[in-house]
């Protein structure tokens, strides 16, 4: 533990110094096939609280990280097709996802992207890819949902900055250890999933014609 604490302190200092890079990295991990629910929300709120004048910038960087991670997940599912999604999730749940996309279209990604944990976003990202949802519409819907979410969170962080920074200054070390551990696990599992998908033969695409936004 004596070695772990100085290391976590250095990483915490790095994340605070290179704020935008840290937000993007956490955003990619949080929206990967193996997500870390709430990690990006907490990091966004803390950074906005630490520098309230820059909260719009932190909201934008969190959205950018979420877009990158979400698109990677979407692209993997798009390559694997419906069969890959049906192997990953229970059949009953997959059927519900298909019906939601056929009904909601654009909002089938945007609305889940706004909702906070524990509501999961990854199944909707996977469903969008498996159903060959158009890439431009996917990016637009995810950007809208995540943009709204992180704008609200960063704004709240800026508004209640003193209380939030006081909490983090007291509990940052155990929180950082948990965050780093989850990031490493998520990264390893995401790499395994990526290579599994690369070796899966691509099936004929099933194109969904979503309703207009």
Coordinates of C-alpha atoms in Angstrom, one line a residue:
X1 CA 0.0 0.0 0.0
X2 CA 2.9 2.3 0.7
X3 CA 3.9 2.1 -3.0
X4 CA 0.4 2.3 -4.3
X5 CA -0.4 5.6 -2.7
X6 CA 2.4 7.6 -4.3
X7 CA 1.6 6.0 -7.6
X8 CA -2.1 6.9 -7.4
X9 CA -1.1 10.4 -6.3
X10 CA 1.0 10.8 -9.4
X11 CA -1.7 9.5 -11.7
X12 CA -4.3 11.8 -10.0
X13 CA -1.9 14.7 -10.6
X14 CA -1.5 13.7 -14.3
X15 CA -5.3 13.4 -14.8
X16 CA -5.8 16.8 -13.3
X17 CA -3.0 18.4 -15.3
X18 CA -4.0 16.8 -18.6
X19 CA -7.7 17.2 -18.1
X20 CA -9.0 16.9 -21.6
X21 CA -6.8 13.8 -22.4
X22 CA -8.0 12.2 -19.1
X23 CA -11.7 12.9 -19.9
X24 CA -11.4 11.4 -23.4
X25 CA -9.6 8.3 -22.1
X26 CA -12.2 7.7 -19.4
X27 CA -14.9 8.4 -22.0
X28 CA -13.6 5.8 -24.4
X29 CA -13.4 3.2 -21.6
X30 CA -16.8 4.1 -20.2
X31 CA -18.5 3.6 -23.5
X32 CA -16.7 0.4 -24.5
X33 CA -18.0 -3.1 -24.6
X34 CA -17.0 -3.4 -20.9
X35 CA -18.2 -0.1 -19.4
X36 CA -17.4 1.5 -16.1
X37 CA -20.8 3.0 -15.1
X38 CA -20.6 6.5 -13.7
X39 CA -16.8 7.0 -13.9
X40 CA -17.0 9.6 -16.7
X41 CA -19.9 11.4 -14.9
X42 CA -17.8 11.7 -11.7
X43 CA -14.7 12.8 -13.5
X44 CA -16.6 15.5 -15.5
X45 CA -18.3 16.8 -12.3
X46 CA -15.0 17.0 -10.4
X47 CA -13.1 18.8 -13.2
X48 CA -16.0 21.3 -13.7
X49 CA -16.0 21.9 -9.9
X50 CA -12.3 22.4 -9.8
X51 CA -12.4 25.0 -12.5
X52 CA -16.0 26.3 -12.9
X53 CA -15.1 28.8 -15.6
X54 CA -14.1 25.9 -17.9
X55 CA -17.1 23.7 -17.4
X56 CA -18.3 24.0 -21.1
X57 CA -14.9 22.7 -22.2
X58 CA -15.1 19.7 -19.9
X59 CA -18.6 18.9 -21.0
X60 CA -17.3 19.0 -24.6
X61 CA -14.3 16.8 -23.9
X62 CA -16.4 14.2 -22.0
X63 CA -18.8 14.1 -25.0
X64 CA -15.9 13.6 -27.4
X65 CA -14.6 10.7 -25.3
X66 CA -18.0 9.1 -25.1
X67 CA -18.4 9.5 -28.9
X68 CA -15.1 7.7 -29.6
X69 CA -15.8 4.9 -27.2
X70 CA -19.4 4.5 -28.4
X71 CA -18.4 4.4 -32.0
X72 CA -15.8 1.7 -31.4
X73 CA -18.5 -0.4 -29.7
X74 CA -21.0 0.3 -32.5
X75 CA -18.4 -0.5 -35.2
X76 CA -17.6 -3.9 -33.6
X77 CA -21.3 -4.8 -33.5
X78 CA -21.8 -3.6 -37.0
X79 CA -19.0 -5.9 -38.2
X80 CA -20.4 -8.9 -36.2
X81 CA -24.0 -8.4 -37.3
X82 CA -27.1 -9.6 -35.6
X83 CA -25.7 -13.0 -34.8
X84 CA -22.9 -11.5 -32.7
X85 CA -25.4 -9.5 -30.6
X86 CA -27.7 -12.5 -30.2
X87 CA -24.7 -14.5 -28.8
X88 CA -23.9 -11.7 -26.3
X89 CA -27.3 -10.9 -24.9
X90 CA -30.4 -13.0 -24.0
X91 CA -32.8 -13.6 -26.9
X92 CA -35.7 -11.8 -25.1
X93 CA -33.6 -8.7 -24.5
X94 CA -32.4 -8.6 -28.1
X95 CA -35.9 -8.8 -29.3
X96 CA -36.9 -5.8 -27.1
X97 CA -33.9 -3.8 -28.5
X98 CA -34.9 -4.5 -32.1
X99 CA -38.4 -3.4 -31.4
X100 CA -37.2 -0.2 -29.8
X101 CA -35.0 0.7 -32.7
X102 CA -37.8 0.0 -35.2
X103 CA -40.1 2.3 -33.2
X104 CA -37.8 5.1 -32.0
X105 CA -35.1 5.2 -34.7
X106 CA -32.8 8.2 -34.0
X107 CA -34.0 8.4 -30.4
X108 CA -33.2 4.8 -29.8
X109 CA -29.7 5.9 -29.0
X110 CA -30.2 9.6 -28.0
X111 CA -32.5 8.9 -25.1
X112 CA -30.5 6.1 -23.5
X113 CA -27.4 8.3 -23.8
X114 CA -29.0 11.0 -21.7
X115 CA -30.2 8.7 -18.9
X116 CA -27.8 8.3 -15.9
X117 CA -26.5 5.1 -14.3
X118 CA -27.5 2.4 -13.7
X119 CA -29.4 2.6 -17.0
X120 CA -27.1 0.9 -19.5
X121 CA -26.0 2.5 -22.8
X122 CA -23.9 -0.3 -24.2
X123 CA -26.7 -2.7 -25.3
X124 CA -28.2 0.2 -27.4
X125 CA -24.8 0.9 -29.0
X126 CA -24.5 -2.8 -29.8
X127 CA -28.0 -3.0 -31.2
X128 CA -27.4 0.1 -33.4
X129 CA -24.3 -1.6 -34.9
X130 CA -25.9 -5.0 -35.3
X131 CA -28.9 -3.6 -37.1
X132 CA -26.7 -1.6 -39.4
X133 CA -28.0 1.8 -38.2
X134 CA -26.5 4.5 -40.5
X135 CA -23.2 5.8 -39.1
X136 CA -23.9 9.5 -39.5
X137 CA -27.3 9.1 -37.8
X138 CA -25.7 7.1 -35.0
X139 CA -23.0 9.7 -34.4
X140 CA -25.6 12.5 -34.4
X141 CA -27.9 10.7 -32.0
X142 CA -25.1 9.7 -29.6
X143 CA -23.6 13.2 -29.7
X144 CA -27.0 14.8 -28.9
X145 CA -27.7 12.5 -25.9
X146 CA -24.2 12.6 -24.4
X147 CA -23.9 16.3 -25.1
X148 CA -27.1 17.0 -23.1
X149 CA -26.0 14.7 -20.3
X150 CA -22.5 16.1 -19.8
X151 CA -23.6 19.7 -20.2
X152 CA -26.0 19.2 -17.3
X153 CA -23.4 17.4 -15.2
X154 CA -20.6 19.9 -15.8
X155 CA -23.0 22.8 -15.1
X156 CA -24.0 21.2 -11.8
X157 CA -20.3 20.6 -11.0
X158 CA -19.5 24.3 -11.6
X159 CA -22.5 25.4 -9.5
X160 CA -21.7 23.3 -6.5
X161 CA -17.9 23.4 -6.8
X162 CA -16.8 24.0 -3.3
X163 CA -18.7 21.1 -1.8
X164 CA -17.6 18.7 -4.5
X165 CA -13.9 19.6 -4.4
X166 CA -13.9 19.3 -0.6
X167 CA -15.3 15.7 -0.9
X168 CA -12.7 14.7 -3.6
X169 CA -9.8 16.2 -1.6
X170 CA -10.7 13.9 1.3
X171 CA -11.5 10.7 -0.7
X172 CA -9.6 10.9 -3.9
X173 CA -7.0 8.2 -3.2
X174 CA -9.4 5.2 -2.7
X175 CA -11.6 6.5 -5.5
X176 CA -8.7 6.7 -7.8
X177 CA -7.5 3.2 -7.0
X178 CA -10.9 1.8 -7.8
X179 CA -11.1 3.9 -11.0
X180 CA -7.7 2.8 -12.2
X181 CA -8.4 -0.9 -11.5
X182 CA -11.7 -0.7 -13.4
X183 CA -10.0 1.0 -16.3
X184 CA -7.3 -1.6 -16.6
X185 CA -9.9 -4.5 -16.4
X186 CA -12.1 -2.8 -18.9
X187 CA -9.2 -2.2 -21.3
X188 CA -8.1 -5.8 -21.2
X189 CA -11.6 -7.2 -21.7
X190 CA -12.3 -4.7 -24.5
X191 CA -9.1 -5.9 -26.3
X192 CA -10.2 -9.5 -25.9
X193 CA -13.6 -8.7 -27.3
X194 CA -12.1 -6.8 -30.2
X195 CA -10.0 -9.7 -31.3
X196 CA -12.9 -12.1 -31.0
X197 CA -14.9 -9.9 -33.3
X198 CA -12.1 -9.6 -35.8
X199 CA -12.1 -13.4 -36.2
X200 CA -15.9 -13.6 -36.5
X201 CA -17.1 -13.9 -40.1
X202 CA -19.2 -11.0 -41.2
X203 CA -22.8 -11.9 -42.0
X204 CA -24.9 -10.2 -44.6
X205 CA -26.1 -6.9 -43.2
X206 CA -29.7 -6.3 -42.2
X207 CA -30.6 -2.7 -42.9
X208 CA -33.1 -1.0 -40.7
X209 CA -35.0 2.0 -42.0
X210 CA -35.5 4.0 -38.9
X211 CA -38.2 6.6 -38.5
X212 CA -37.2 10.2 -39.1
X213 CA -36.0 12.1 -36.1

